[in-house]
Amino acid sequence: TDREQTSCFVEGLLANHLYSFRVKEYCTDEHADSAYSEAQSCRTPLEPAASPARFHAPLGGTWIGSTSSFSDTYGIEIFVADGVANLSSTGQAVVIHMVGVNEFSAELRGQVQQATIVGDEMRWDDGDRWTFVKDMYQLSLAWEAGFPWACIFSAWEVQVKLSQQTWSNADAPLVLSSREPASMVVSVAKSGRSYDVRVKETCTDPTLDSDWLVLSSSSWVRTRLPEKAGAPENLRVFFTSPFLLSILWDASAPEECVFVAWQVQISPASHNHWKNVAACEDL
């Protein structure tokens, strides 16, 4: 021991507790020991939970390339760190990172290539184009928990809004009751839309909740549009009278359409003025 070392760290304390402390000097001869110093008091602070980090939207679906394709074990993640989006991969020996605005460098099987993100496409210098197949009504989200400090974990709150909305008009936050794994698949109502998402850690003492961490909308944080149903085919007249037409048609492939109703319109042939046929609206 060093007599000149007159400081130490006291660990394992409780937050927001008042502690008293004192010091005495011990000697080889106990009769020479000092008395205790005058006691001092100090309250430990209430430190809120640190904000979560590396909030990202794991794109774990399918990338389809003009010369290659990857199964759903291949994904690319977009991270938000210090306001800059970074890309990395999961499931394959690929590392992708930002090298400029919408420019990405990838090390694929030992070869460094340049790729540019344009909408849902990743365009490579060799001419290959990969297209990511998103979900129509779901967003996959993941993040890393920050240091809890004095927070006793209660739940994660995840809030989603359309990019043009304000947070005050967004739906109530979704709740995730387990601290790990910090991930969630969020169902949304609209396809082909961009979203903003934010997450925070809540504590048994709300004053210790972390700040919100926001993942802003981009071409990646959005749902895709569905494949449209094919236009009806083989439209024909089945029966005619002076005041009535009976028409038939064949349905095309529904693709990703969930059927609601048929809409039938009619117009005088010389005017091109289309009106819905009310009698056909309940088909």
CSV table of N, CA, C and O in Angstrom, one decimal, residues 15 142 159 200:
chain,number,residue,atom,x,y,z
A,15,ALA,N,-28.5,4.0,-6.5
A,15,ALA,CA,-28.7,5.3,-7.0
A,15,ALA,C,-29.7,6.1,-6.1
A,15,ALA,O,-30.6,5.4,-5.4
A,142,ALA,N,-34.6,-3.3,-35.3
A,142,ALA,CA,-33.7,-3.8,-34.3
A,142,ALA,C,-32.9,-2.7,-33.8
A,142,ALA,O,-32.6,-1.7,-34.4
A,159,GLN,N,-42.5,3.5,-31.4
A,159,GLN,CA,-43.6,4.3,-32.0
A,159,GLN,C,-43.3,4.5,-33.5
A,159,GLN,O,-42.2,4.8,-33.9
A,200,LYS,N,-37.5,4.0,-27.2
A,200,LYS,CA,-36.8,4.4,-26.0
A,200,LYS,C,-37.0,3.3,-24.9
A,200,LYS,O,-37.9,2.5,-25.0
